[in-house]
Amino acid sequence: MELEHKLKLFYITSIFSMLFAVLGFSYNAWRMELTEDNNNIRTASFEVLTQLSEMEQVIYAAHYDKNMVDGSPRKAWVKVGLIVDLSSLISPHVERDSNDLKTLWSESWQMVKDDETATQNLVMQIDKIRDSIKLALGDLQ
């Protein structure tokens, strides 16, 4: 009887040990995946913020400096494309705002050099994306 009791206790202890090991491993794997997602979002966010500031520089060079080398629309097209591509890694809201920037840029890139309103609308859209990114970063777990 005593051996039977010891075996039963051993089996129960073994089962609980396995259960805790599986639960611990599962939580650790989940947490590592979440951490990796957060890291990807942060990396994409910082790159998009960099591209936004560079695009703003291109817009200002074209409009205020009338410098079509530094303010080349082709430079801005590349930046808009990268912003749209990376925004899908951040959040649906940032992606939507980035697509709005692409649409706005496609409608007004020819006017940036001479039209203050077009320039201001683009800068406001860039600021809107910046705000969306800040919100997305604040929501990370």
mmCIF file of C-alpha atoms in Angstrom:
data_model
loop_
_atom_site.group_PDB
_atom_site.id
_atom_site.type_symbol
_atom_site.label_atom_id
_atom_site.label_comp_id
_atom_site.label_asym_id
_atom_site.label_seq_id
_atom_site.Cartn_x
_atom_site.Cartn_y
_atom_site.Cartn_z
ATOM 1 C CA MET A 1 0.000 0.000 0.000
ATOM 2 C CA GLU A 2 2.743 2.427 0.881
ATOM 3 C CA LEU A 3 4.476 1.790 -2.459
ATOM 4 C CA GLU A 4 1.191 2.330 -4.260
ATOM 5 C CA HIS A 5 0.704 5.647 -2.435
ATOM 6 C CA LYS A 6 4.258 6.779 -3.289
ATOM 7 C CA LEU A 7 3.758 5.862 -6.956
ATOM 8 C CA LYS A 8 0.476 7.748 -7.071
ATOM 9 C CA LEU A 9 2.145 10.814 -5.551
ATOM 10 C CA PHE A 10 5.027 10.469 -8.022
ATOM 11 C CA TYR A 11 2.621 10.264 -10.988
ATOM 12 C CA ILE A 12 0.623 13.272 -9.830
ATOM 13 C CA THR A 13 3.809 15.263 -9.314
ATOM 14 C CA SER A 14 5.045 14.239 -12.766
ATOM 15 C CA ILE A 15 1.781 15.230 -14.422
ATOM 16 C CA PHE A 16 1.736 18.640 -12.733
ATOM 17 C CA SER A 17 5.400 19.174 -13.589
ATOM 18 C CA MET A 18 4.698 18.421 -17.253
ATOM 19 C CA LEU A 19 1.634 20.656 -17.203
ATOM 20 C CA PHE A 20 3.580 23.583 -15.735
ATOM 21 C CA ALA A 21 6.438 23.019 -18.197
ATOM 22 C CA VAL A 22 4.036 23.077 -21.164
ATOM 23 C CA LEU A 23 2.229 26.153 -19.838
ATOM 24 C CA GLY A 24 5.511 27.942 -19.180
ATOM 25 C CA PHE A 25 6.843 27.101 -22.631
ATOM 26 C CA SER A 26 3.591 28.189 -24.282
ATOM 27 C CA TYR A 27 3.579 31.520 -22.475
ATOM 28 C CA ASN A 28 7.242 32.087 -23.298
ATOM 29 C CA ALA A 29 6.682 31.320 -26.998
ATOM 30 C CA TRP A 30 3.646 33.632 -27.107
ATOM 31 C CA ARG A 31 5.541 36.426 -25.370
ATOM 32 C CA MET A 32 8.546 36.075 -27.698
ATOM 33 C CA GLU A 33 6.254 36.268 -30.728
ATOM 34 C CA LEU A 34 4.562 39.382 -29.355
ATOM 35 C CA THR A 35 7.941 40.949 -28.614
ATOM 36 C CA GLU A 36 9.089 40.219 -32.180
ATOM 37 C CA ASP A 37 5.912 41.794 -33.582
ATOM 38 C CA ASN A 38 6.465 44.882 -31.430
ATOM 39 C CA ASN A 39 10.077 45.085 -32.597
ATOM 40 C CA ASN A 40 8.996 44.885 -36.256
ATOM 41 C CA ILE A 41 6.404 47.616 -35.701
ATOM 42 C CA ARG A 42 8.967 49.858 -33.989
ATOM 43 C CA THR A 43 11.567 49.334 -36.713
ATOM 44 C CA ALA A 44 9.055 50.017 -39.492
ATOM 45 C CA SER A 45 7.749 53.064 -37.614
ATOM 46 C CA PHE A 46 11.164 54.644 -37.241
ATOM 47 C CA GLU A 47 11.970 54.026 -40.899
ATOM 48 C CA VAL A 48 8.644 55.540 -41.992
ATOM 49 C CA LEU A 49 9.271 58.574 -39.774
ATOM 50 C CA THR A 50 12.678 58.976 -41.419
ATOM 51 C CA GLN A 51 11.179 58.695 -44.896
ATOM 52 C CA LEU A 52 8.446 61.186 -44.002
ATOM 53 C CA SER A 53 10.995 63.762 -42.888
ATOM 54 C CA GLU A 54 13.024 63.200 -46.051
ATOM 55 C CA MET A 55 9.898 63.575 -48.171
ATOM 56 C CA GLU A 56 9.072 66.794 -46.365
ATOM 57 C CA GLN A 57 12.587 68.015 -47.208
ATOM 58 C CA VAL A 58 11.978 67.200 -50.888
ATOM 59 C CA ILE A 59 8.682 69.100 -50.833
ATOM 60 C CA TYR A 60 10.257 72.128 -49.152
ATOM 61 C CA ALA A 61 13.207 72.117 -51.564
ATOM 62 C CA ALA A 62 10.835 72.071 -54.526
ATOM 63 C CA HIS A 63 8.424 74.689 -53.207
ATOM 64 C CA TYR A 64 10.445 77.177 -51.193
ATOM 65 C CA ASP A 65 13.914 76.800 -52.712
ATOM 66 C CA LYS A 66 12.713 76.078 -56.256
ATOM 67 C CA ASN A 67 15.495 73.487 -56.289
ATOM 68 C CA MET A 68 14.373 70.746 -58.645
ATOM 69 C CA VAL A 69 17.470 68.644 -57.964
ATOM 70 C CA ASP A 70 16.860 68.217 -54.222
ATOM 71 C CA GLY A 71 13.129 68.697 -54.777
ATOM 72 C CA SER A 72 12.829 66.123 -57.534
ATOM 73 C CA PRO A 73 9.386 64.490 -57.672
ATOM 74 C CA ARG A 74 11.092 61.177 -58.477
ATOM 75 C CA LYS A 75 12.799 61.222 -55.080
ATOM 76 C CA ALA A 76 9.438 61.789 -53.430
ATOM 77 C CA TRP A 77 7.788 58.994 -55.449
ATOM 78 C CA VAL A 78 10.392 56.541 -54.135
ATOM 79 C CA LYS A 79 9.808 57.750 -50.591
ATOM 80 C CA VAL A 80 6.020 57.545 -50.928
ATOM 81 C CA GLY A 81 6.328 53.989 -52.229
ATOM 82 C CA LEU A 82 8.519 52.946 -49.307
ATOM 83 C CA ILE A 83 6.221 54.680 -46.815
ATOM 84 C CA VAL A 84 3.185 52.837 -48.201
ATOM 85 C CA ASP A 85 5.020 49.498 -48.212
ATOM 86 C CA LEU A 86 6.257 49.792 -44.627
ATOM 87 C CA SER A 87 3.030 51.243 -43.267
ATOM 88 C CA SER A 88 1.291 47.884 -43.656
ATOM 89 C CA LEU A 89 3.628 46.539 -40.951
ATOM 90 C CA ILE A 90 2.603 49.213 -38.457
ATOM 91 C CA SER A 91 -1.195 49.408 -38.281
ATOM 92 C CA PRO A 92 -4.260 49.597 -40.531
ATOM 93 C CA HIS A 93 -4.717 53.264 -39.579
ATOM 94 C CA VAL A 94 -1.156 54.176 -40.601
ATOM 95 C CA GLU A 95 -1.567 52.164 -43.796
ATOM 96 C CA ARG A 96 -4.770 54.047 -44.652
ATOM 97 C CA ASP A 97 -3.142 57.426 -43.961
ATOM 98 C CA SER A 98 -0.123 56.447 -46.069
ATOM 99 C CA ASN A 99 -2.339 55.453 -48.967
ATOM 100 C CA ASP A 100 -4.046 58.840 -48.621
ATOM 101 C CA LEU A 101 -0.610 60.471 -48.859
ATOM 102 C CA LYS A 102 0.132 58.492 -52.017
ATOM 103 C CA THR A 103 -3.174 59.576 -53.543
ATOM 104 C CA LEU A 104 -2.618 63.201 -52.537
ATOM 105 C CA TRP A 105 0.929 63.130 -53.917
ATOM 106 C CA SER A 106 -0.231 61.626 -57.222
ATOM 107 C CA GLU A 107 -2.830 64.392 -57.556
ATOM 108 C CA SER A 108 -0.613 67.315 -56.573
ATOM 109 C CA TRP A 109 3.059 66.542 -57.243
ATOM 110 C CA GLN A 110 3.060 68.771 -60.328
ATOM 111 C CA MET A 111 1.742 71.723 -58.316
ATOM 112 C CA VAL A 112 4.144 71.561 -55.367
ATOM 113 C CA LYS A 113 6.661 73.906 -56.956
ATOM 114 C CA ASP A 114 4.222 76.825 -57.265
ATOM 115 C CA ASP A 115 1.128 76.078 -55.161
ATOM 116 C CA GLU A 116 1.256 76.849 -51.430
ATOM 117 C CA THR A 117 -2.025 75.005 -50.788
ATOM 118 C CA ALA A 118 -0.768 71.799 -52.391
ATOM 119 C CA THR A 119 2.408 72.021 -50.338
ATOM 120 C CA GLN A 120 0.524 72.615 -47.095
ATOM 121 C CA ASN A 121 -1.914 69.760 -47.798
ATOM 122 C CA LEU A 122 0.988 67.363 -48.304
ATOM 123 C CA VAL A 123 2.723 68.529 -45.136
ATOM 124 C CA MET A 124 -0.529 68.180 -43.168
ATOM 125 C CA GLN A 125 -0.922 64.607 -44.464
ATOM 126 C CA ILE A 126 2.668 63.841 -43.463
ATOM 127 C CA ASP A 127 1.914 65.190 -39.975
ATOM 128 C CA LYS A 128 -1.230 63.060 -39.836
ATOM 129 C CA ILE A 129 0.836 59.940 -40.535
ATOM 130 C CA ARG A 130 3.327 60.959 -37.844
ATOM 131 C CA ASP A 131 0.483 61.259 -35.334
ATOM 132 C CA SER A 132 -0.895 57.861 -36.372
ATOM 133 C CA ILE A 133 2.527 56.284 -35.887
ATOM 134 C CA LYS A 134 2.847 57.811 -32.425
ATOM 135 C CA LEU A 135 -0.533 56.336 -31.493
ATOM 136 C CA ALA A 136 0.459 52.924 -32.873
ATOM 137 C CA LEU A 137 3.706 52.964 -30.898
ATOM 138 C CA GLY A 138 1.829 53.973 -27.758
ATOM 139 C CA ASP A 139 -0.513 51.008 -28.159
ATOM 140 C CA LEU A 140 2.270 48.391 -28.166
ATOM 141 C CA GLN A 141 2.078 45.830 -25.383
#
